[in-house]
Amino acid sequence: MSIGTGLAEEEQRSRRAWFRERWEHGVRFNRMCRMRVLRWDERGVEIALPYTEPLSSHEGVFHGGVVSALIDTAGGGAVMAGHDFDKGSRMSTVTISVQFLAPARGPEIVAYALCVRRGGRLHHAEVEVRDRSGTACARGQVVVSISGERAGVGEPIQRER
């Protein structure tokens, strides 16, 4: 179906579910980091990231670049989880802003993301990352652009074991 022809609600839901599956199992970087989608709905997303030594800056502490990547991933997810796919499905990050508040300590951190503004092509999300004790480690803002159709939407997600 081409953009602007009015996807049925069932197709909208199907695409949102496909992107949820892709975020966790289809994006190699997310898989490599073992990111897990805890929540994915029109209100936003929650994505967990378990600590592993390759993701560290110091023993027991996540590298800031990994925290930034989690913010980018969760912000984009928050947009896609409630997106109107009549506006397209090919997403790319335009800007990301990150404020580090405290060391992001393992054993796991969770990003809580909300889409705060939906536009025609540009969409804005806000993200907070917390450690297991509930301490806010970082906050971020993500702006993504969605236009055109992403190839492969709806096709089976290739899972690597």
PDB file of C-alpha atoms in Angstrom:
ATOM      1  CA  MET A   1       0.000   0.000   0.000  1.00  0.00           C
ATOM      2  CA  SER A   2       1.405   3.417  -0.862  1.00  0.00           C
ATOM      3  CA  ILE A   3       1.739   6.344   1.498  1.00  0.00           C
ATOM      4  CA  GLY A   4      -1.370   8.440   1.966  1.00  0.00           C
ATOM      5  CA  THR A   5      -3.933   5.832   0.868  1.00  0.00           C
ATOM      6  CA  GLY A   6      -5.281   5.357   4.374  1.00  0.00           C
ATOM      7  CA  LEU A   7      -4.085   2.160   6.016  1.00  0.00           C
ATOM      8  CA  ALA A   8      -6.755   0.270   7.930  1.00  0.00           C
ATOM      9  CA  GLU A   9      -6.346   0.222  11.727  1.00  0.00           C
ATOM     10  CA  GLU A  10      -5.473  -3.473  11.578  1.00  0.00           C
ATOM     11  CA  GLU A  11      -2.564  -2.705   9.218  1.00  0.00           C
ATOM     12  CA  GLN A  12      -1.455   0.185  11.473  1.00  0.00           C
ATOM     13  CA  ARG A  13      -1.366  -2.210  14.458  1.00  0.00           C
ATOM     14  CA  SER A  14       0.439  -4.838  12.399  1.00  0.00           C
ATOM     15  CA  ARG A  15       3.166  -2.363  11.425  1.00  0.00           C
ATOM     16  CA  ARG A  16       3.596  -1.154  15.011  1.00  0.00           C
ATOM     17  CA  ALA A  17       3.981  -4.786  16.127  1.00  0.00           C
ATOM     18  CA  TRP A  18       6.486  -5.444  13.326  1.00  0.00           C
ATOM     19  CA  PHE A  19       8.624  -2.495  14.401  1.00  0.00           C
ATOM     20  CA  ARG A  20       8.461  -3.622  18.039  1.00  0.00           C
ATOM     21  CA  GLU A  21       9.792  -7.030  16.995  1.00  0.00           C
ATOM     22  CA  ARG A  22      12.447  -5.415  14.788  1.00  0.00           C
ATOM     23  CA  TRP A  23      13.671  -3.138  17.590  1.00  0.00           C
ATOM     24  CA  GLU A  24      14.524  -6.111  19.791  1.00  0.00           C
ATOM     25  CA  HIS A  25      15.332  -8.879  17.324  1.00  0.00           C
ATOM     26  CA  GLY A  26      15.974  -7.329  13.905  1.00  0.00           C
ATOM     27  CA  VAL A  27      18.437  -4.523  14.655  1.00  0.00           C
ATOM     28  CA  ARG A  28      21.849  -6.158  15.023  1.00  0.00           C
ATOM     29  CA  PHE A  29      23.242  -3.512  17.389  1.00  0.00           C
ATOM     30  CA  ASN A  30      20.258  -3.827  19.733  1.00  0.00           C
ATOM     31  CA  ARG A  31      20.592  -7.624  19.663  1.00  0.00           C
ATOM     32  CA  MET A  32      24.332  -7.456  20.308  1.00  0.00           C
ATOM     33  CA  CYS A  33      23.717  -5.228  23.336  1.00  0.00           C
ATOM     34  CA  ARG A  34      20.865  -7.550  24.445  1.00  0.00           C
ATOM     35  CA  MET A  35      18.311  -4.719  24.604  1.00  0.00           C
ATOM     36  CA  ARG A  36      14.846  -5.943  25.626  1.00  0.00           C
ATOM     37  CA  VAL A  37      11.561  -4.200  24.935  1.00  0.00           C
ATOM     38  CA  LEU A  38       9.598  -4.190  28.188  1.00  0.00           C
ATOM     39  CA  ARG A  39       6.715  -2.013  26.976  1.00  0.00           C
ATOM     40  CA  TRP A  40       5.708  -0.832  23.496  1.00  0.00           C
ATOM     41  CA  ASP A  41       2.417   1.024  23.114  1.00  0.00           C
ATOM     42  CA  GLU A  42       1.007   4.335  21.879  1.00  0.00           C
ATOM     43  CA  ARG A  43       1.951   5.996  25.190  1.00  0.00           C
ATOM     44  CA  GLY A  44       5.642   5.151  24.793  1.00  0.00           C
ATOM     45  CA  VAL A  45       8.227   2.452  25.314  1.00  0.00           C
ATOM     46  CA  GLU A  46      10.476   1.004  27.982  1.00  0.00           C
ATOM     47  CA  ILE A  47      13.690  -0.669  26.893  1.00  0.00           C
ATOM     48  CA  ALA A  48      16.061  -2.512  29.247  1.00  0.00           C
ATOM     49  CA  LEU A  49      19.788  -2.906  28.744  1.00  0.00           C
ATOM     50  CA  PRO A  50      21.697  -5.442  30.857  1.00  0.00           C
ATOM     51  CA  TYR A  51      25.259  -4.647  31.888  1.00  0.00           C
ATOM     52  CA  THR A  52      28.093  -6.544  30.240  1.00  0.00           C
ATOM     53  CA  GLU A  53      31.802  -5.787  30.360  1.00  0.00           C
ATOM     54  CA  PRO A  54      32.048  -4.816  26.653  1.00  0.00           C
ATOM     55  CA  LEU A  55      29.504  -2.017  27.295  1.00  0.00           C
ATOM     56  CA  SER A  56      31.473  -0.509  30.178  1.00  0.00           C
ATOM     57  CA  SER A  57      33.586   2.549  30.758  1.00  0.00           C
ATOM     58  CA  HIS A  58      34.601   1.406  34.267  1.00  0.00           C
ATOM     59  CA  GLU A  59      33.843  -1.788  36.118  1.00  0.00           C
ATOM     60  CA  GLY A  60      30.089  -1.943  36.722  1.00  0.00           C
ATOM     61  CA  VAL A  61      29.367   1.347  34.876  1.00  0.00           C
ATOM     62  CA  PHE A  62      27.958   1.690  31.354  1.00  0.00           C
ATOM     63  CA  HIS A  63      29.919   3.730  28.805  1.00  0.00           C
ATOM     64  CA  GLY A  64      28.226   7.067  28.014  1.00  0.00           C
ATOM     65  CA  GLY A  65      28.081   6.221  24.320  1.00  0.00           C
ATOM     66  CA  VAL A  66      26.075   3.098  25.119  1.00  0.00           C
ATOM     67  CA  VAL A  67      23.671   5.156  27.263  1.00  0.00           C
ATOM     68  CA  SER A  68      23.317   7.605  24.353  1.00  0.00           C
ATOM     69  CA  ALA A  69      22.592   4.728  21.965  1.00  0.00           C
ATOM     70  CA  LEU A  70      19.903   3.451  24.347  1.00  0.00           C
ATOM     71  CA  ILE A  71      18.333   6.935  24.415  1.00  0.00           C
ATOM     72  CA  ASP A  72      18.357   7.064  20.604  1.00  0.00           C
ATOM     73  CA  THR A  73      16.855   3.574  20.353  1.00  0.00           C
ATOM     74  CA  ALA A  74      14.124   4.248  22.921  1.00  0.00           C
ATOM     75  CA  GLY A  75      13.273   7.687  21.507  1.00  0.00           C
ATOM     76  CA  GLY A  76      12.834   6.291  18.010  1.00  0.00           C
ATOM     77  CA  GLY A  77      10.827   3.407  19.440  1.00  0.00           C
ATOM     78  CA  ALA A  78       8.475   5.773  21.267  1.00  0.00           C
ATOM     79  CA  VAL A  79       7.732   7.488  17.975  1.00  0.00           C
ATOM     80  CA  MET A  80       7.190   4.247  16.045  1.00  0.00           C
ATOM     81  CA  ALA A  81       5.058   2.627  18.768  1.00  0.00           C
ATOM     82  CA  GLY A  82       2.247   5.119  18.162  1.00  0.00           C
ATOM     83  CA  HIS A  83       3.084   6.263  14.631  1.00  0.00           C
ATOM     84  CA  ASP A  84       0.563   6.844  11.847  1.00  0.00           C
ATOM     85  CA  PHE A  85       2.073   4.769   9.046  1.00  0.00           C
ATOM     86  CA  ASP A  86       0.113   6.707   6.431  1.00  0.00           C
ATOM     87  CA  LYS A  87       3.002   9.201   6.918  1.00  0.00           C
ATOM     88  CA  GLY A  88       5.653   6.652   5.977  1.00  0.00           C
ATOM     89  CA  SER A  89       7.883   4.115   7.691  1.00  0.00           C
ATOM     90  CA  ARG A  90      11.496   5.033   6.851  1.00  0.00           C
ATOM     91  CA  MET A  91      12.861   6.613  10.018  1.00  0.00           C
ATOM     92  CA  SER A  92      16.165   8.289  10.733  1.00  0.00           C
ATOM     93  CA  THR A  93      17.444  10.264  13.693  1.00  0.00           C
ATOM     94  CA  VAL A  94      17.868  13.977  12.992  1.00  0.00           C
ATOM     95  CA  THR A  95      19.171  15.128  16.383  1.00  0.00           C
ATOM     96  CA  ILE A  96      19.877  13.678  19.777  1.00  0.00           C
ATOM     97  CA  SER A  97      20.698  15.572  22.935  1.00  0.00           C
ATOM     98  CA  VAL A  98      21.890  13.776  26.065  1.00  0.00           C
ATOM     99  CA  GLN A  99      22.386  15.031  29.602  1.00  0.00           C
ATOM    100  CA  PHE A 100      24.257  12.703  31.941  1.00  0.00           C
ATOM    101  CA  LEU A 101      23.020  12.961  35.530  1.00  0.00           C
ATOM    102  CA  ALA A 102      24.781  10.133  37.395  1.00  0.00           C
ATOM    103  CA  PRO A 103      26.887   7.062  36.623  1.00  0.00           C
ATOM    104  CA  ALA A 104      24.768   4.445  34.844  1.00  0.00           C
ATOM    105  CA  ARG A 105      25.484   1.388  36.971  1.00  0.00           C
ATOM    106  CA  GLY A 106      24.587  -2.221  36.272  1.00  0.00           C
ATOM    107  CA  PRO A 107      23.218  -4.758  36.541  1.00  0.00           C
ATOM    108  CA  GLU A 108      20.687  -3.111  34.208  1.00  0.00           C
ATOM    109  CA  ILE A 109      19.404   0.274  33.087  1.00  0.00           C
ATOM    110  CA  VAL A 110      15.988   1.048  31.623  1.00  0.00           C
ATOM    111  CA  ALA A 111      15.032   3.824  29.193  1.00  0.00           C
ATOM    112  CA  TYR A 112      11.534   5.296  29.572  1.00  0.00           C
ATOM    113  CA  ALA A 113      10.563   7.130  26.388  1.00  0.00           C
ATOM    114  CA  LEU A 114       7.549   9.175  25.297  1.00  0.00           C
ATOM    115  CA  CYS A 115       6.757  10.772  21.962  1.00  0.00           C
ATOM    116  CA  VAL A 116       5.947  14.348  22.991  1.00  0.00           C
ATOM    117  CA  ARG A 117       5.234  15.831  19.562  1.00  0.00           C
ATOM    118  CA  ARG A 118       4.110  14.223  16.329  1.00  0.00           C
ATOM    119  CA  GLY A 119       4.471  16.292  13.199  1.00  0.00           C
ATOM    120  CA  GLY A 120       4.107  15.742   9.502  1.00  0.00           C
ATOM    121  CA  ARG A 121       7.638  14.428   9.100  1.00  0.00           C
ATOM    122  CA  LEU A 122       9.526  15.404  12.291  1.00  0.00           C
ATOM    123  CA  HIS A 123       8.661  13.763  15.615  1.00  0.00           C
ATOM    124  CA  HIS A 124      10.061  14.520  19.079  1.00  0.00           C
ATOM    125  CA  ALA A 125      10.655  12.134  21.965  1.00  0.00           C
ATOM    126  CA  GLU A 126      11.885  12.569  25.528  1.00  0.00           C
ATOM    127  CA  VAL A 127      13.745   9.790  27.309  1.00  0.00           C
ATOM    128  CA  GLU A 128      14.862   9.160  30.881  1.00  0.00           C
ATOM    129  CA  VAL A 129      17.296   6.377  31.764  1.00  0.00           C
ATOM    130  CA  ARG A 130      17.216   4.918  35.268  1.00  0.00           C
ATOM    131  CA  ASP A 131      19.260   2.263  37.021  1.00  0.00           C
ATOM    132  CA  ARG A 132      17.683  -0.594  38.972  1.00  0.00           C
ATOM    133  CA  SER A 133      17.418   1.533  42.145  1.00  0.00           C
ATOM    134  CA  GLY A 134      15.361   4.122  40.217  1.00  0.00           C
ATOM    135  CA  THR A 135      18.139   6.722  40.076  1.00  0.00           C
ATOM    136  CA  ALA A 136      17.942   8.862  36.932  1.00  0.00           C
ATOM    137  CA  CYS A 137      21.265   8.415  35.112  1.00  0.00           C
ATOM    138  CA  ALA A 138      20.566  10.388  31.946  1.00  0.00           C
ATOM    139  CA  ARG A 139      17.913  12.286  30.048  1.00  0.00           C
ATOM    140  CA  GLY A 140      17.679  12.903  26.366  1.00  0.00           C
ATOM    141  CA  GLN A 141      15.682  14.399  23.553  1.00  0.00           C
ATOM    142  CA  VAL A 142      15.480  12.706  20.179  1.00  0.00           C
ATOM    143  CA  VAL A 143      14.101  14.128  16.937  1.00  0.00           C
ATOM    144  CA  VAL A 144      13.431  11.691  14.125  1.00  0.00           C
ATOM    145  CA  SER A 145      12.320  12.155  10.552  1.00  0.00           C
ATOM    146  CA  ILE A 146       9.898   9.715   8.957  1.00  0.00           C
ATOM    147  CA  SER A 147       9.269   9.817   5.232  1.00  0.00           C
ATOM    148  CA  GLY A 148       8.927   7.285   2.488  1.00  0.00           C
ATOM    149  CA  GLU A 149       8.565   3.561   2.879  1.00  0.00           C
ATOM    150  CA  ARG A 150      11.166   1.361   4.529  1.00  0.00           C
ATOM    151  CA  ALA A 151      11.921  -1.741   2.503  1.00  0.00           C
ATOM    152  CA  GLY A 152      10.892  -5.019   4.113  1.00  0.00           C
ATOM    153  CA  VAL A 153       8.195  -3.721   6.472  1.00  0.00           C
ATOM    154  CA  GLY A 154       5.988  -6.652   7.386  1.00  0.00           C
ATOM    155  CA  GLU A 155       8.426  -9.329   6.234  1.00  0.00           C
ATOM    156  CA  PRO A 156       9.562 -11.910   8.798  1.00  0.00           C
ATOM    157  CA  ILE A 157      12.301 -10.712  11.162  1.00  0.00           C
ATOM    158  CA  GLN A 158      15.477 -12.744  10.805  1.00  0.00           C
ATOM    159  CA  ARG A 159      16.492 -13.850  14.293  1.00  0.00           C
ATOM    160  CA  GLU A 160      20.056 -14.924  14.881  1.00  0.00           C
ATOM    161  CA  ARG A 161      20.643 -17.368  17.682  1.00  0.00           C
TER     162      ARG A 161
END
